[in-house]
Coordinates of C-alpha atoms and ligand atoms in Angstrom, one line a residue:
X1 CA 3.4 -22.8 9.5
X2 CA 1.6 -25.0 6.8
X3 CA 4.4 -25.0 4.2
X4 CA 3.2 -23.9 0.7
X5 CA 3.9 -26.3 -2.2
X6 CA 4.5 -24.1 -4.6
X7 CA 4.4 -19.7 -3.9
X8 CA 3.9 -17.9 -5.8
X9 CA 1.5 -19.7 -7.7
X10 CA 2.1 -19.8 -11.2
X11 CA 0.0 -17.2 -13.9
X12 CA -0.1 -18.7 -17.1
X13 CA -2.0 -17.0 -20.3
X14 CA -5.1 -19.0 -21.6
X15 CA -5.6 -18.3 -25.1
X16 CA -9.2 -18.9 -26.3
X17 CA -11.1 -17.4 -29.0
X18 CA -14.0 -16.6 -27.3
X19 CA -12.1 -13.8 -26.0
X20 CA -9.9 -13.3 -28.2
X21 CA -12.7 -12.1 -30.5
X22 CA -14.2 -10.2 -27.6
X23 CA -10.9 -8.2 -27.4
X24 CA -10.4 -9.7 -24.3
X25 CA -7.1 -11.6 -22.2
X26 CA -7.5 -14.2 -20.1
X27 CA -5.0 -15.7 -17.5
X28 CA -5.1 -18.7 -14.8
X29 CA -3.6 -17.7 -11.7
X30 CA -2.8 -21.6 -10.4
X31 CA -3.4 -21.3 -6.8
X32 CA -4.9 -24.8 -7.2
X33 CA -0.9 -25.9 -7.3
X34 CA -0.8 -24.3 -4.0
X35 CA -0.6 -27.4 -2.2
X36 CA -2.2 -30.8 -2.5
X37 CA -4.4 -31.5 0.3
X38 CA -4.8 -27.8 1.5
X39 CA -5.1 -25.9 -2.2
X40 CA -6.7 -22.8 -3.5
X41 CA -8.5 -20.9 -1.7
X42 CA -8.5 -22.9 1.4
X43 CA -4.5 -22.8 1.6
X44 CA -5.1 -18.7 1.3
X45 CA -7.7 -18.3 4.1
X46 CA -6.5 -21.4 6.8
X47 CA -3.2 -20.4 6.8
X48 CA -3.2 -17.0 8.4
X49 CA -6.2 -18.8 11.3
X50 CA -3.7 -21.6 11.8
X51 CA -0.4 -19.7 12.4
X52 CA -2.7 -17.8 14.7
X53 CA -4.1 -20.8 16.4
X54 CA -0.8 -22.2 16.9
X55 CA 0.4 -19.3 18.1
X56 CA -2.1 -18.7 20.7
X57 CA -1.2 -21.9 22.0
X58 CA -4.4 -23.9 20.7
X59 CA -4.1 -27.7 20.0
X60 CA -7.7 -28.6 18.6
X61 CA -9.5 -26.9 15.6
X62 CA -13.4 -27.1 15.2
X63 CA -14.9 -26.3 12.3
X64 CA -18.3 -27.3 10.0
X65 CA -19.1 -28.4 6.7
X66 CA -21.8 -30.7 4.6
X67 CA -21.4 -33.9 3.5
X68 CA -18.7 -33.0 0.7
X69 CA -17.1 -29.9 2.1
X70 CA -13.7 -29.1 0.7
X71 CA -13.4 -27.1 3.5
X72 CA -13.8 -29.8 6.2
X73 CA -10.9 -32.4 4.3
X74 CA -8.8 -29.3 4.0
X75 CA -8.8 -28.6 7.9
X76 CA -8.2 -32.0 8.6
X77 CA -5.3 -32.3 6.6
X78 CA -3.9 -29.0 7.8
X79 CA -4.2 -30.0 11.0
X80 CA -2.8 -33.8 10.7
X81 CA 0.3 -31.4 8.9
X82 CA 0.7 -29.3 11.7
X83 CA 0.0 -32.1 14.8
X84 CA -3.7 -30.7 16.0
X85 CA -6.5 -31.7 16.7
X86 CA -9.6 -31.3 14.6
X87 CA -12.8 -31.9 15.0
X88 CA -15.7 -31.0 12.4
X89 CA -19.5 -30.7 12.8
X90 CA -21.0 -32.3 9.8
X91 CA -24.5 -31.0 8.6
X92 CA -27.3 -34.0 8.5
X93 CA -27.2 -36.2 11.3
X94 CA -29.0 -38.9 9.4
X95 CA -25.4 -39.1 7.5
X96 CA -24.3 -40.4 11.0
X97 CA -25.2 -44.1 10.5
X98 CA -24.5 -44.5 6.8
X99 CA -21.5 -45.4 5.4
X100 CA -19.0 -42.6 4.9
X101 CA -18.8 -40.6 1.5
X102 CA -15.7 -40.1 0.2
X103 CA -15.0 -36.6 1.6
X104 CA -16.0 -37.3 5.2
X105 CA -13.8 -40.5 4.6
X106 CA -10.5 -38.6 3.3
X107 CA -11.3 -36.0 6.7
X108 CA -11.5 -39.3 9.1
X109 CA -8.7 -40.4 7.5
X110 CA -6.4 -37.1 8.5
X111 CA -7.2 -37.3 12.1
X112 CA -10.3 -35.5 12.3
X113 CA -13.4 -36.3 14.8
X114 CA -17.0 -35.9 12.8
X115 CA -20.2 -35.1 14.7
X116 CA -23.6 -34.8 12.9
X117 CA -26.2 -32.5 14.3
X118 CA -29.8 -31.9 12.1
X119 CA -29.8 -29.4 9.8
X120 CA -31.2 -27.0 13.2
X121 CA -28.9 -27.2 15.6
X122 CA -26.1 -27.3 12.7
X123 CA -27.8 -23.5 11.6
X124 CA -27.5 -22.5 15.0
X125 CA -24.3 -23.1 15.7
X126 CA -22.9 -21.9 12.3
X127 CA -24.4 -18.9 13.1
X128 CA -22.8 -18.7 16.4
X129 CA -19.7 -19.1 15.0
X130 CA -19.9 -16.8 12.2
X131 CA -17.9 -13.9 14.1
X132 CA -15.3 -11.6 12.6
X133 CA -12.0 -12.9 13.0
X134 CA -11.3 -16.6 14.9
X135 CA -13.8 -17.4 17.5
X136 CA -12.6 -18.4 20.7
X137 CA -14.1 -20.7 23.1
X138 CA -15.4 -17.9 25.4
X139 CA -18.2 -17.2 23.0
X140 CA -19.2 -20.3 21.8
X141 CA -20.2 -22.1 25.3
X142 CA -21.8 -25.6 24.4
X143 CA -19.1 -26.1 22.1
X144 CA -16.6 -25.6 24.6
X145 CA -18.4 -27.7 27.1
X146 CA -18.5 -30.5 24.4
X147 CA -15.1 -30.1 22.7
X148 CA -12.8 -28.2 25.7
X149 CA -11.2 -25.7 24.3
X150 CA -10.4 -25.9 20.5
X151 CA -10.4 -22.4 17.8
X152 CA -13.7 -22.5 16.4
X153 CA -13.3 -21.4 12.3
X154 CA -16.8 -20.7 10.8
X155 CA -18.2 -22.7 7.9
X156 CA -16.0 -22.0 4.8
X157 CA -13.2 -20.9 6.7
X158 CA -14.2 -16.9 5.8
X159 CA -12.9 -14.6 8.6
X160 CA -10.9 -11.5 8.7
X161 CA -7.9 -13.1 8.9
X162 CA -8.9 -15.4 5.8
X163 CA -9.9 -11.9 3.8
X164 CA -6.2 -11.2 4.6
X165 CA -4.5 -14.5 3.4
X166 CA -6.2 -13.9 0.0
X167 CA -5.4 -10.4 0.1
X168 CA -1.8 -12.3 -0.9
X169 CA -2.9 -13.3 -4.2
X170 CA -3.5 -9.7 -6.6
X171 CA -0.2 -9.4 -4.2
X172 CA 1.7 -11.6 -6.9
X173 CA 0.0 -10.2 -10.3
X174 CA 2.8 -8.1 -11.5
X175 CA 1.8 -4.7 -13.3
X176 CA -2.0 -4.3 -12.3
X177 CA -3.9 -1.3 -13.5
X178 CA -7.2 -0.3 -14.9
X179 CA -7.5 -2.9 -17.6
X180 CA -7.2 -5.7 -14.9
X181 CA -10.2 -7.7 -13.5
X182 CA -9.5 -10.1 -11.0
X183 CA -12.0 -13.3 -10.8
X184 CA -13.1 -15.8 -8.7
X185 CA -16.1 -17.6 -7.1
X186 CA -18.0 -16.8 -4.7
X187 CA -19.3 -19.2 -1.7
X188 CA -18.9 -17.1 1.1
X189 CA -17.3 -14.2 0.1
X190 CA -14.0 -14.7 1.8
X191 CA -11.4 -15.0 -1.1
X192 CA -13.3 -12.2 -3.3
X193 CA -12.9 -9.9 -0.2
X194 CA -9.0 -10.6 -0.1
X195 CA -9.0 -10.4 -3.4
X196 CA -10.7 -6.6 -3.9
X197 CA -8.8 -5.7 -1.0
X198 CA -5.3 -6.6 -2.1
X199 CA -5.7 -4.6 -5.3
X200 CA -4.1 -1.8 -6.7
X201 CA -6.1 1.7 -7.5
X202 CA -7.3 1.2 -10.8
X203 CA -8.2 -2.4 -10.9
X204 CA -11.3 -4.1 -10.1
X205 CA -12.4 -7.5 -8.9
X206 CA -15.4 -9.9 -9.9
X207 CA -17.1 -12.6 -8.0
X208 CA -19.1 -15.0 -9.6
X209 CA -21.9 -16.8 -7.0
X210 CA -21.8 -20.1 -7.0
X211 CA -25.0 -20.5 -5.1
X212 CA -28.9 -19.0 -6.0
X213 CA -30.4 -16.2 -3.7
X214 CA -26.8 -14.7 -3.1
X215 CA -28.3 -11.6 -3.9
X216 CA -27.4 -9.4 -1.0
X217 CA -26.7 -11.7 1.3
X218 CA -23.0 -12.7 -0.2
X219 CA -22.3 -8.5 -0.7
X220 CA -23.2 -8.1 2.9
X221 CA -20.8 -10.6 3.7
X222 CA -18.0 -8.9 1.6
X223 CA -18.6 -5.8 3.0
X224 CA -18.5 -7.2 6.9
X225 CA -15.7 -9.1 6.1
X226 CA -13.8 -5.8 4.4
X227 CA -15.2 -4.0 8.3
X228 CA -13.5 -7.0 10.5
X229 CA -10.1 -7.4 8.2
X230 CA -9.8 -3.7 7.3
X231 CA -11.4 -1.6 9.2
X232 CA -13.5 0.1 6.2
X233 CA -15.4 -0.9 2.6
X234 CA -14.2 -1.3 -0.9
X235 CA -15.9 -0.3 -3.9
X236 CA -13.8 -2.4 -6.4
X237 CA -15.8 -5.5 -6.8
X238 CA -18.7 -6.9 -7.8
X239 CA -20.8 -10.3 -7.9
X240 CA -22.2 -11.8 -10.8
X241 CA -25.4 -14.0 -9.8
X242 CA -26.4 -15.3 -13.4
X243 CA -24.0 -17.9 -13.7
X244 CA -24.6 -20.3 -10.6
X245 CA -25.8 -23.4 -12.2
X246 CA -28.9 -24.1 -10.7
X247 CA -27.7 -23.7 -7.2
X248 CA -24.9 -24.7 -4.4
X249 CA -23.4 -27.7 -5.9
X250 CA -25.5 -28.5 -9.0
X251 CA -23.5 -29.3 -12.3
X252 CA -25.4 -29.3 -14.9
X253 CA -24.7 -31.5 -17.7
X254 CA -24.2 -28.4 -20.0
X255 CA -21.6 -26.8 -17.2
X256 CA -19.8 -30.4 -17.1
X257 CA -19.8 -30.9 -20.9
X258 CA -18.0 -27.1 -21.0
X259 CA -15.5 -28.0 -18.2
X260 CA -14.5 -31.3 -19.9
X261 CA -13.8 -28.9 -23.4
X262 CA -11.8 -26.5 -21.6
X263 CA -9.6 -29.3 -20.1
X264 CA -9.4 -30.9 -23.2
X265 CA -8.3 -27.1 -25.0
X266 CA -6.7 -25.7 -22.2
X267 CA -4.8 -28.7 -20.4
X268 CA -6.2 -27.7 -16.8
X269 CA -8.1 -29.7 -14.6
X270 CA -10.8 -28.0 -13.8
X271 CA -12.7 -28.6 -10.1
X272 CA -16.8 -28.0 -11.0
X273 CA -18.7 -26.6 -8.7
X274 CA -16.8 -23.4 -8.0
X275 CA -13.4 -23.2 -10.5
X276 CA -15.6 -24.2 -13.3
X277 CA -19.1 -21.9 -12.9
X278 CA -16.1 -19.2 -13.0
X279 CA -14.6 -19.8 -16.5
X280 CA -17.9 -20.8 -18.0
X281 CA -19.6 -17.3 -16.7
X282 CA -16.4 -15.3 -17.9
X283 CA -16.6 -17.2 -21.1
X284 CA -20.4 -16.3 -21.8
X285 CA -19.8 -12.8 -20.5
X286 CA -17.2 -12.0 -22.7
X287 CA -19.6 -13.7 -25.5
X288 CA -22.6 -11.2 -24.5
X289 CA -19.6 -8.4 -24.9
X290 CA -19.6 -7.5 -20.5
X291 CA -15.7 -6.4 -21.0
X292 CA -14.5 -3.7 -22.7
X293 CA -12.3 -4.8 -25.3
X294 CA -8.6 -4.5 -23.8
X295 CA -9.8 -5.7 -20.5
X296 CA -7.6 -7.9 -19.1
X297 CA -8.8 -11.0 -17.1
X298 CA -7.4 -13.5 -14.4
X299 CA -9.2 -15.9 -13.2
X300 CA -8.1 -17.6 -10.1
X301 CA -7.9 -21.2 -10.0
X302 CA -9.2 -21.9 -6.5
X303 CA -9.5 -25.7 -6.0
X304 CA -9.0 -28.8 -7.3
X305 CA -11.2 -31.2 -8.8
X306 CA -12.7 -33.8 -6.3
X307 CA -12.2 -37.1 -7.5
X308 CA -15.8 -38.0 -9.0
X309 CA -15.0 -34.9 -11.4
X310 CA -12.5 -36.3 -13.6
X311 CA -13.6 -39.8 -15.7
Ligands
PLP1 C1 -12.6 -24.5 -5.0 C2 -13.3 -23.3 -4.3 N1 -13.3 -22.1 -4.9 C3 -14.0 -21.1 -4.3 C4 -14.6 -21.2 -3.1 C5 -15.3 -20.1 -2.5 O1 -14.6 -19.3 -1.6 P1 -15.3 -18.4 -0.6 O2 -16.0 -19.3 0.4 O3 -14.1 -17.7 0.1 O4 -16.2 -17.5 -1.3 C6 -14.5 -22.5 -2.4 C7 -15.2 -22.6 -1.1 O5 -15.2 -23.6 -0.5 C8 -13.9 -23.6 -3.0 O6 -13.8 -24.8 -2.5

């Protein structure tokens, strides 16, 4: 079991007067004090896989990620926590011969073997491992030839059993009800289809895409997910796509000049390319009047900053 820091996470009331003139409450659910090498979202989704992996007796983890993926540093570390093995296919393989970033660095550093394929064979296999639910190593054959057997967990850790682990967090909103929107980003769909899942009737969740050309593609993922964890669909949640900054990992200076005010107003450190596309979308949808007045918001605090975020 990868012990939680701190569970329940806490919920604390964000009073702003953007929304306060748009009628409009806004809370931070903290999950980002969930733990400090495995937090947010990742702490949600890995540890329902992991108690699963270590229960069916598996002693190396394989997973993927680019170059900075929060994902990858948060396997390694919840493996080097729990005594596995990890290994993690990194996308680029030209990233093989230069010195590590920081990311891949802070994943080597908790134990965990790096390969680099090209951006092909990195597709293919992703898309192999993409299954509902962990993959084992019957179905993914030249990994197991490479690795021996190891629990394959796709790219961003989303899986049925991750949909469930997030499931957890409406779990520990007191009192929810038809005022209530739950919020979070959106990378591949895994927390937001915990999320919807775990709510009450009455309440609704909303997503807000991180990356450009989700349209589609990141509901269809929902929805699968919802099929594997759940056995049917959900029609409480949606996904905003207007807010995603120019794409997958772009901060643009406006987004980082808003995240750097809210800090400063707000006293939370706010990670950028997910945690802060979130607030700075609810922020200007409450502007443009989106929620009826009376609705009440919580926004989930997924992440962490990486350490370039912060001067
Ligand atoms: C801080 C943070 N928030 C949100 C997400 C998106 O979660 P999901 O991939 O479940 O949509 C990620 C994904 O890596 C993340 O690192």
């Amino acid at each position: 079991m990868l012990e939680p820091a701190l569970l329940p996470t806490p919920l604390v009331d964000c009073t702003d007067e953007v929304f306060a003139r748009a009628g409009v409450e806004l809370r931070l659910k903290r999950d980002d004090l969930l733990h400090p090498t495995v937090p947010g979202n990742k702490w949600r989704k890995l540890a329902p896989n992991l108690a699963a992996a270590v229960e069916q007796g598996h002693t190396r983890l394989l997973t993927f990620g680019g170059a900075y993926s929060t994902h990858l540093r948060a396997v390694a570390a919840a493996a080097g926590v729990l005594g596995l093995e990890s290994v993690g296919l990194v996308r680029g393989e030209e990233l093989a011969d230069r010195p590590r970033n920081w990311s891949l660095r802070a994943a080597e550093a908790a134990g965990m073997r790096l390969e680099f394929l090209t951006r092909a064979a990195y597709r293919e296999a992703t898309g192999r491992a993409a299954g509902d639910g962990p993959t084992d190593e019957g179905t993914v054959d030249d990994m197991r030839r490479r690795w021996g057997r190891c629990l394959v967990l796709p790219e961003g850790g989303s899986n049925a059993l991750a949909a469930v682990g997030a499931a957890a967090i409406p779990a520990e909103l007191p009192d929810l009800g038809e005022r209530d929107v739950v919020c979070c980003p959106v990378g591949t769909g895994g927390t937001l289809a915990g999320i919807a899942a775990g709510l009450p009737p009455g309440a609704r969740a909303l997503g807000v895409a991180v990356l450009r050309g989700g349209e589609g593609y990141l509901e269809a993922e929902v929805a699968r997910l919802h099929r594997a964890a759940y056995g049917r669909e959900f029609g409480n949640w949606r996904i905003d796509h207007g807010h995603h900054g120019g794409g997958y990992g772009k901060v643009p200076a406006e987004l980082a000049a808003f995240a750097v005010r809210f800090e400063h107003r707000h006293g939370v450190p706010l990670e950028r390319r997910y945690v802060a596309k979130l607030l700075a979308a609810l922020t200007d949808l409450a502007a443009a009047g989106a929620f009826p007045p009376g609705t009440r918001l919580t926004a989930v605090v997924t992440g962490l900053p990486d350490p370039q975020d912060t001067p």
